[in-house]
Coordinates of C-alpha atoms in Angstrom, one line a residue:
M936 CA -1.6 12.2 -36.4
P937 CA -3.8 14.7 -34.5
S938 CA -2.5 15.9 -31.2
N939 CA -4.3 17.0 -28.1
L940 CA -3.9 20.3 -26.2
V941 CA -0.7 19.1 -24.4
G942 CA 1.1 18.4 -27.6
K943 CA 1.0 14.6 -27.4
A944 CA -0.1 12.5 -30.3
D945 CA -3.7 11.4 -30.1
L946 CA -3.5 7.6 -30.4
N947 CA -7.3 6.9 -30.3
A948 CA -7.5 6.1 -34.0
Y949 CA -4.5 3.8 -33.7
R950 CA -6.0 2.0 -30.7
I951 CA -9.3 1.5 -32.5
A952 CA -7.5 0.1 -35.5
C953 CA -5.4 -2.2 -33.3
F954 CA -8.5 -3.4 -31.5
K955 CA -10.3 -4.2 -34.8
L956 CA -7.3 -6.2 -36.0
V957 CA -6.8 -8.1 -32.8
S958 CA -10.5 -8.9 -32.7
I959 CA -10.3 -10.5 -36.2
L960 CA -7.1 -12.4 -35.3
A961 CA -8.5 -13.7 -32.0
R962 CA -11.7 -15.1 -33.5
N963 CA -10.1 -18.6 -33.8
D964 CA -7.1 -18.5 -31.6
P965 CA -6.3 -17.3 -28.1
Y966 CA -4.0 -14.4 -27.7
E967 CA -2.2 -12.3 -25.0
G968 CA -2.1 -8.6 -25.4
V969 CA 1.4 -7.2 -24.6
S970 CA 1.1 -3.5 -25.6
I971 CA -1.0 -1.2 -27.7
D972 CA 0.4 -2.7 -30.9
K973 CA 1.7 -6.1 -30.0
V974 CA -0.1 -9.4 -29.3
Y975 CA 1.0 -13.0 -29.0
L976 CA -1.2 -15.5 -30.8
N977 CA -1.3 -19.1 -29.8
L978 CA -1.7 -20.8 -33.2
T979 CA -1.0 -24.4 -31.9
D980 CA -4.6 -25.7 -32.3
S981 CA -5.1 -24.1 -35.7
T982 CA -1.7 -25.3 -36.9
E983 CA -2.3 -28.9 -35.7
A984 CA -5.8 -28.9 -37.4
M985 CA -4.3 -27.6 -40.6
L986 CA -1.5 -30.2 -40.6
K987 CA -3.9 -33.0 -40.0
K988 CA -5.8 -31.9 -43.2
S989 CA -2.6 -31.5 -45.3
P990 CA -1.6 -33.9 -47.9
P991 CA 1.5 -36.1 -47.0
H992 CA 3.8 -34.0 -49.3
G993 CA 2.8 -30.9 -47.2
L994 CA 5.2 -32.0 -44.5
E995 CA 8.1 -31.8 -46.9
V996 CA 7.2 -28.3 -47.8
L997 CA 6.9 -27.4 -44.1
V998 CA 10.4 -28.8 -43.4
K999 CA 11.8 -26.6 -46.1
E1000 CA 10.0 -23.5 -44.7
I1001 CA 10.9 -23.9 -41.0
P1002 CA 14.4 -22.4 -41.3
K1003 CA 12.7 -19.2 -42.6
S1004 CA 10.7 -18.8 -39.4
H1005 CA 10.9 -19.1 -35.6
V1006 CA 9.0 -21.9 -33.9
L1007 CA 9.4 -21.8 -30.2
G1008 CA 11.0 -25.0 -29.0
H1009 CA 12.0 -26.1 -32.5
E1010 CA 14.9 -23.8 -33.2
N1011 CA 17.4 -26.5 -34.0
E1012 CA 15.2 -29.5 -34.7
V1013 CA 15.2 -29.4 -38.5
C1014 CA 18.0 -27.0 -39.5
G1015 CA 20.9 -27.8 -37.2
N1016 CA 22.4 -24.7 -35.7
A1017 CA 21.2 -22.3 -38.3
F1018 CA 19.5 -20.1 -35.6

């Protein structure tokens, strides 16, 4: 990573790449930028739309996959106290 005259890393390329990535992710979902390399995406609307289009057996797959992820507000809903 290039550095400037003071010896600090030049983060411009990193900032540009992060901006490009966030602009792609944010096309369909609202987001909140937290830092140079962290954003929180609100996937609620996209997820609800996807679930409405899913076949009935899709919910069974989702129930099996929930313990592998973190869904705010649903930590213990499906998998007991696994979290």
